[in-house]
PDB file of C-alpha atoms in Angstrom:
ATOM      1  CA  UNK A1433      97.286 130.925  94.519  1.00 73.00           C
ATOM      2  CA  UNK A1434      96.823 133.802  92.049  1.00 80.00           C
ATOM      3  CA  UNK A1435      95.152 136.009  94.663  1.00 80.00           C
ATOM      4  CA  UNK A1436      97.845 135.325  97.228  1.00 82.00           C
ATOM      5  CA  UNK A1437     100.685 135.879  94.773  1.00 84.00           C
ATOM      6  CA  UNK A1438      99.210 139.159  93.552  1.00 87.00           C
ATOM      7  CA  UNK A1439      98.916 140.305  97.170  1.00 86.00           C
ATOM      8  CA  UNK A1440     102.384 139.094  98.186  1.00 85.00           C
ATOM      9  CA  UNK A1441     104.100 140.223  94.999  1.00 89.00           C
ATOM     10  CA  UNK A1442     106.085 136.980  94.601  1.00 88.00           C
ATOM     11  CA  UNK A1443     105.657 133.256  93.984  1.00 86.00           C
ATOM     12  CA  UNK A1444     103.912 131.714  96.966  1.00 79.00           C
ATOM     13  CA  UNK A1445     103.513 127.969  96.342  1.00 79.00           C
ATOM     14  CA  UNK A1446     103.295 125.385  93.604  1.00 77.00           C
ATOM     15  CA  UNK A1447     100.251 123.525  94.860  1.00 71.00           C
ATOM     16  CA  UNK A1448      97.218 124.257  96.964  1.00 68.00           C
ATOM     17  CA  UNK A1449      94.388 122.097  98.152  1.00 65.00           C
ATOM     18  CA  UNK A1450      91.662 122.519 100.697  1.00 65.00           C
ATOM     19  CA  UNK A1451      91.017 120.095 103.474  1.00 67.00           C
ATOM     20  CA  UNK A1452      87.446 119.083 104.113  1.00 66.00           C
ATOM     21  CA  UNK A1453      85.413 121.321 106.409  1.00 69.00           C
ATOM     22  CA  UNK A1454      86.546 122.418 109.835  1.00 75.00           C
ATOM     23  CA  UNK A1455      83.508 121.923 112.002  1.00 73.00           C
ATOM     24  CA  UNK A1456      82.534 122.753 115.517  1.00 76.00           C
ATOM     25  CA  UNK A1457      80.228 120.499 117.442  1.00 74.00           C
ATOM     26  CA  UNK A1458      77.390 122.742 116.179  1.00 71.00           C
ATOM     27  CA  UNK A1459      78.230 122.430 112.480  1.00 72.00           C
ATOM     28  CA  UNK A1460      80.499 123.963 109.873  1.00 71.00           C
ATOM     29  CA  UNK A1461      82.816 126.719 111.078  1.00 71.00           C
ATOM     30  CA  UNK A1462      82.457 129.810 108.894  1.00 66.00           C
ATOM     31  CA  UNK A1463      83.076 133.530 108.846  1.00 70.00           C
ATOM     32  CA  UNK A1464      79.424 134.209 108.078  1.00 71.00           C
ATOM     33  CA  UNK A1465      78.410 132.528 111.355  1.00 69.00           C
ATOM     34  CA  UNK A1466      81.080 134.480 113.195  1.00 67.00           C
ATOM     35  CA  UNK A1467      82.896 131.306 114.191  1.00 65.00           C
ATOM     36  CA  UNK A1468      86.348 130.943 112.788  1.00 72.00           C
ATOM     37  CA  UNK A1469      89.842 130.520 114.137  1.00 77.00           C
ATOM     38  CA  UNK A1470      92.882 132.621 113.542  1.00 82.00           C
ATOM     39  CA  UNK A1471      96.425 131.984 114.672  1.00 85.00           C
ATOM     40  CA  UNK A1472      96.235 135.273 116.576  1.00 89.00           C
ATOM     41  CA  UNK A1473      93.220 134.031 118.532  1.00 88.00           C
ATOM     42  CA  UNK A1474      94.984 130.765 119.363  1.00 90.00           C
ATOM     43  CA  UNK A1475      98.061 132.655 120.552  1.00 92.00           C
ATOM     44  CA  UNK A1476      95.909 135.022 122.642  1.00 93.00           C
ATOM     45  CA  UNK A1477      94.430 131.966 124.346  1.00 93.00           C
ATOM     46  CA  UNK A1478      97.958 130.652 125.059  1.00 94.00           C
ATOM     47  CA  UNK A1479      98.159 127.944 122.399  1.00 94.00           C
ATOM     48  CA  UNK A1480     101.272 127.185 120.403  1.00 94.00           C
ATOM     49  CA  UNK A1481     100.305 127.357 116.706  1.00 94.00           C
ATOM     50  CA  UNK A1482     102.268 124.134 116.210  1.00 96.00           C
ATOM     51  CA  UNK A1483      99.792 122.341 118.489  1.00 95.00           C
ATOM     52  CA  UNK A1484      97.009 123.439 116.138  1.00 93.00           C
ATOM     53  CA  UNK A1485      99.036 122.259 113.152  1.00 93.00           C
ATOM     54  CA  UNK A1486      99.474 118.861 114.824  1.00 95.00           C
ATOM     55  CA  UNK A1487      95.724 118.793 115.518  1.00 93.00           C
ATOM     56  CA  UNK A1488      95.069 119.297 111.795  1.00 90.00           C
ATOM     57  CA  UNK A1489      97.710 116.788 110.689  1.00 93.00           C
ATOM     58  CA  UNK A1490      96.173 114.056 112.827  1.00 91.00           C
ATOM     59  CA  UNK A1491      93.152 113.926 110.533  1.00 87.00           C
ATOM     60  CA  UNK A1492      92.954 112.951 106.872  1.00 84.00           C
ATOM     61  CA  UNK A1493      92.283 115.890 104.583  1.00 82.00           C
ATOM     62  CA  UNK A1494      89.232 114.199 103.050  1.00 82.00           C
ATOM     63  CA  UNK A1495      87.459 114.003 106.410  1.00 82.00           C
ATOM     64  CA  UNK A1496      85.685 116.691 108.344  1.00 80.00           C
ATOM     65  CA  UNK A1497      87.713 117.862 111.290  1.00 84.00           C
ATOM     66  CA  UNK A1498      85.736 118.642 114.435  1.00 83.00           C
ATOM     67  CA  UNK A1499      87.247 121.477 116.407  1.00 86.00           C
ATOM     68  CA  UNK A1500      86.733 121.906 120.117  1.00 87.00           C
ATOM     69  CA  UNK A1501      88.938 123.493 122.731  1.00 90.00           C
ATOM     70  CA  UNK A1502      89.154 120.090 124.421  1.00 94.00           C
ATOM     71  CA  UNK A1503      90.452 118.516 121.193  1.00 92.00           C
ATOM     72  CA  UNK A1504      92.974 121.324 120.856  1.00 94.00           C
ATOM     73  CA  UNK A1505      94.039 120.844 124.497  1.00 96.00           C
ATOM     74  CA  UNK A1506      94.650 117.167 123.731  1.00 96.00           C
ATOM     75  CA  UNK A1507      96.714 118.080 120.669  1.00 96.00           C
ATOM     76  CA  UNK A1508      98.708 120.605 122.734  1.00 96.00           C
ATOM     77  CA  UNK A1509      99.492 117.948 125.359  1.00 97.00           C
ATOM     78  CA  UNK A1510     100.436 115.493 122.623  1.00 97.00           C
ATOM     79  CA  UNK A1511     102.759 118.080 121.054  1.00 97.00           C
ATOM     80  CA  UNK A1512     104.425 118.842 124.401  1.00 97.00           C
ATOM     81  CA  UNK A1513     104.969 115.127 125.111  1.00 97.00           C
ATOM     82  CA  UNK A1514     106.371 114.592 121.620  1.00 98.00           C
ATOM     83  CA  UNK A1515     108.800 117.479 122.062  1.00 98.00           C
ATOM     84  CA  UNK A1516     109.843 116.155 125.496  1.00 97.00           C
ATOM     85  CA  UNK A1517     110.641 112.744 123.969  1.00 97.00           C
ATOM     86  CA  UNK A1518     112.630 114.302 121.146  1.00 98.00           C
ATOM     87  CA  UNK A1519     114.519 116.483 123.645  1.00 97.00           C
ATOM     88  CA  UNK A1520     115.915 113.348 125.301  1.00 97.00           C
ATOM     89  CA  UNK A1521     117.713 112.308 122.113  1.00 97.00           C
ATOM     90  CA  UNK A1522     121.421 113.062 121.992  1.00 93.00           C
ATOM     91  CA  UNK A1523     123.249 113.750 118.738  1.00 89.00           C
ATOM     92  CA  UNK A1524     126.744 112.585 118.083  1.00 85.00           C
ATOM     93  CA  UNK A1525     127.097 109.202 116.404  1.00 87.00           C
ATOM     94  CA  UNK A1526     126.964 108.591 112.690  1.00 95.00           C
ATOM     95  CA  UNK A1527     123.564 108.137 111.064  1.00 96.00           C
ATOM     96  CA  UNK A1528     122.750 104.477 110.396  1.00 97.00           C
ATOM     97  CA  UNK A1529     121.859 104.800 106.721  1.00 97.00           C
ATOM     98  CA  UNK A1530     119.922 101.516 106.426  1.00 97.00           C
ATOM     99  CA  UNK A1531     117.750 102.346 109.447  1.00 97.00           C
ATOM    100  CA  UNK A1532     117.257 105.915 108.224  1.00 98.00           C
ATOM    101  CA  UNK A1533     116.080 104.728 104.798  1.00 98.00           C
ATOM    102  CA  UNK A1534     113.651 102.214 106.363  1.00 97.00           C
ATOM    103  CA  UNK A1535     112.155 104.952 108.555  1.00 98.00           C
ATOM    104  CA  UNK A1536     111.925 107.333 105.616  1.00 98.00           C
ATOM    105  CA  UNK A1537     110.196 104.684 103.487  1.00 97.00           C
ATOM    106  CA  UNK A1538     107.480 104.351 106.123  1.00 96.00           C
ATOM    107  CA  UNK A1539     106.998 108.137 106.224  1.00 97.00           C
ATOM    108  CA  UNK A1540     106.969 108.596 102.459  1.00 97.00           C
ATOM    109  CA  UNK A1541     104.646 105.589 102.130  1.00 96.00           C
ATOM    110  CA  UNK A1542     102.161 107.305 104.427  1.00 95.00           C
ATOM    111  CA  UNK A1543     102.247 110.461 102.336  1.00 94.00           C
ATOM    112  CA  UNK A1544     102.039 108.532  99.080  1.00 95.00           C
ATOM    113  CA  UNK A1545      98.902 106.869 100.451  1.00 92.00           C
ATOM    114  CA  UNK A1546      96.601 109.760  99.535  1.00 89.00           C
ATOM    115  CA  UNK A1547      98.575 112.241 101.633  1.00 90.00           C
ATOM    116  CA  UNK A1548      97.798 110.432 104.880  1.00 92.00           C
ATOM    117  CA  UNK A1549      99.307 112.921 107.315  1.00 93.00           C
ATOM    118  CA  UNK A1550      97.864 111.020 110.254  1.00 93.00           C
ATOM    119  CA  UNK A1551     100.040 108.016 109.364  1.00 95.00           C
ATOM    120  CA  UNK A1552     102.948 110.363 108.679  1.00 96.00           C
ATOM    121  CA  UNK A1553     102.683 111.683 112.251  1.00 96.00           C
ATOM    122  CA  UNK A1554     102.575 108.075 113.457  1.00 96.00           C
ATOM    123  CA  UNK A1555     105.815 107.516 111.540  1.00 97.00           C
ATOM    124  CA  UNK A1556     107.443 110.167 113.769  1.00 97.00           C
ATOM    125  CA  UNK A1557     106.481 108.101 116.814  1.00 97.00           C
ATOM    126  CA  UNK A1558     107.842 105.008 115.058  1.00 97.00           C
ATOM    127  CA  UNK A1559     111.169 106.816 114.787  1.00 98.00           C
ATOM    128  CA  UNK A1560     111.246 107.355 118.548  1.00 97.00           C
ATOM    129  CA  UNK A1561     110.652 103.621 119.132  1.00 97.00           C
ATOM    130  CA  UNK A1562     113.064 102.446 116.426  1.00 97.00           C
ATOM    131  CA  UNK A1563     116.070 100.315 117.319  1.00 96.00           C
ATOM    132  CA  UNK A1564     118.726 102.681 116.042  1.00 96.00           C
ATOM    133  CA  UNK A1565     120.977 105.367 117.496  1.00 97.00           C
ATOM    134  CA  UNK A1566     119.779 108.837 118.445  1.00 97.00           C
ATOM    135  CA  UNK A1567     121.644 110.493 115.573  1.00 97.00           C
ATOM    136  CA  UNK A1568     119.593 108.421 113.118  1.00 98.00           C
ATOM    137  CA  UNK A1569     116.378 109.299 114.943  1.00 98.00           C
ATOM    138  CA  UNK A1570     117.230 113.001 114.903  1.00 98.00           C
ATOM    139  CA  UNK A1571     118.111 112.878 111.207  1.00 97.00           C
ATOM    140  CA  UNK A1572     114.802 111.157 110.393  1.00 98.00           C
ATOM    141  CA  UNK A1573     112.808 113.631 112.474  1.00 98.00           C
ATOM    142  CA  UNK A1574     114.572 116.562 110.805  1.00 97.00           C
ATOM    143  CA  UNK A1575     113.819 115.065 107.393  1.00 98.00           C
ATOM    144  CA  UNK A1576     110.144 114.398 108.195  1.00 97.00           C
ATOM    145  CA  UNK A1577     109.712 117.846 109.713  1.00 97.00           C
ATOM    146  CA  UNK A1578     110.573 119.445 106.386  1.00 96.00           C
ATOM    147  CA  UNK A1579     107.137 118.190 105.346  1.00 95.00           C
ATOM    148  CA  UNK A1580     105.206 118.369 108.622  1.00 95.00           C
ATOM    149  CA  UNK A1581     106.583 121.812 109.595  1.00 94.00           C
ATOM    150  CA  UNK A1582     106.041 121.237 113.327  1.00 97.00           C
ATOM    151  CA  UNK A1583     109.392 122.773 114.358  1.00 96.00           C
ATOM    152  CA  UNK A1584     110.146 119.571 116.271  1.00 97.00           C
ATOM    153  CA  UNK A1585     113.919 119.966 116.655  1.00 97.00           C
ATOM    154  CA  UNK A1586     113.686 123.709 117.263  1.00 97.00           C
ATOM    155  CA  UNK A1587     111.112 123.150 120.023  1.00 96.00           C
ATOM    156  CA  UNK A1588     113.189 120.316 121.532  1.00 96.00           C
ATOM    157  CA  UNK A1589     116.281 122.554 121.557  1.00 96.00           C
ATOM    158  CA  UNK A1590     114.293 125.332 123.232  1.00 95.00           C
ATOM    159  CA  UNK A1591     113.047 122.867 125.857  1.00 94.00           C
ATOM    160  CA  UNK A1592     116.594 121.667 126.538  1.00 93.00           C
ATOM    161  CA  UNK A1593     117.810 125.266 126.883  1.00 94.00           C
ATOM    162  CA  UNK A1594     114.981 126.061 129.280  1.00 91.00           C
ATOM    163  CA  UNK A1595     115.798 122.978 131.388  1.00 89.00           C
ATOM    164  CA  UNK A1596     119.485 123.914 131.462  1.00 85.00           C
ATOM    165  CA  UNK A1597     118.646 127.468 132.555  1.00 89.00           C
ATOM    166  CA  UNK A1598     116.313 126.164 135.277  1.00 85.00           C
ATOM    167  CA  UNK A1599     118.980 123.729 136.518  1.00 86.00           C
ATOM    168  CA  UNK A1600     121.600 126.499 136.561  1.00 87.00           C
ATOM    169  CA  UNK A1601     119.228 128.799 138.476  1.00 87.00           C
ATOM    170  CA  UNK A1602     118.434 126.015 140.977  1.00 87.00           C
ATOM    171  CA  UNK A1603     122.149 125.293 141.462  1.00 87.00           C
ATOM    172  CA  UNK A1604     122.836 128.993 142.002  1.00 87.00           C
ATOM    173  CA  UNK A1605     119.990 129.230 144.515  1.00 88.00           C
ATOM    174  CA  UNK A1606     121.390 126.202 146.368  1.00 86.00           C
ATOM    175  CA  UNK A1607     124.847 127.818 146.516  1.00 88.00           C
ATOM    176  CA  UNK A1608     123.297 131.022 147.923  1.00 86.00           C
ATOM    177  CA  UNK A1609     121.298 128.994 150.482  1.00 84.00           C
ATOM    178  CA  UNK A1610     124.408 127.106 151.651  1.00 85.00           C
ATOM    179  CA  UNK A1611     126.401 130.323 151.813  1.00 86.00           C
ATOM    180  CA  UNK A1612     123.665 131.914 153.941  1.00 83.00           C
ATOM    181  CA  UNK A1613     123.721 128.881 156.289  1.00 82.00           C
ATOM    182  CA  UNK A1614     127.496 129.108 156.589  1.00 81.00           C
ATOM    183  CA  UNK A1615     127.264 132.841 157.260  1.00 76.00           C
ATOM    184  CA  UNK A1616     124.683 132.185 160.012  1.00 77.00           C
ATOM    185  CA  UNK A1617     126.903 129.549 161.624  1.00 75.00           C
ATOM    186  CA  UNK A1618     129.862 131.864 161.375  1.00 72.00           C
ATOM    187  CA  UNK A1619     127.878 134.727 162.947  1.00 67.00           C
ATOM    188  CA  UNK A1620     126.634 132.409 165.738  1.00 64.00           C
ATOM    189  CA  UNK A1621     130.199 131.268 166.456  1.00 66.00           C
ATOM    190  CA  UNK A1622     131.430 134.859 166.646  1.00 61.00           C
ATOM    191  CA  UNK A1623     128.564 135.814 168.996  1.00 64.00           C
ATOM    192  CA  UNK A1624     129.206 132.809 171.320  1.00 63.00           C
ATOM    193  CA  UNK A1625     132.921 133.496 171.295  1.00 57.00           C
ATOM    194  CA  UNK A1626     132.531 137.057 172.585  1.00 57.00           C
TER     195      UNK A1626
END
């Protein structure tokens, strides 16, 4: 923390802990071996950094984490599916406070159990399956994401915007196609009529 704060010139964080080793199938990943990941490298290879974060959160910090591109691909697919499920939720109703508190208890319980982020991620899926309204689910996800930092609602909003833009473009293309058909029919009628 001291090194980072002296470099940054301001308070950085209150707590810091290291997870166990990040390994490749060949052993420990390290700079000295020339094998280490950076966010820049992941982005260059087309990965969303949040997919990597999810990959890390799915393992307990006391265990070695084995990195492979296949494992990261699986985490990326999992992240995309999670975002797609969240994107289907519609806000609007009032939050059901009792349901929200029960969901939050499960999430906090996972974190209080030796910072079990794997169970905390499972708690997000429990929210999606919960028998409560979408507003409650969205509130719980927003609350949990303050800890997980997976940008879940932001990514879901971006997905919904992208879908809306694609639907608008498809509708516009259909209008142009129909107009072109009508113009052809009109031109054919004029030609036959002459």
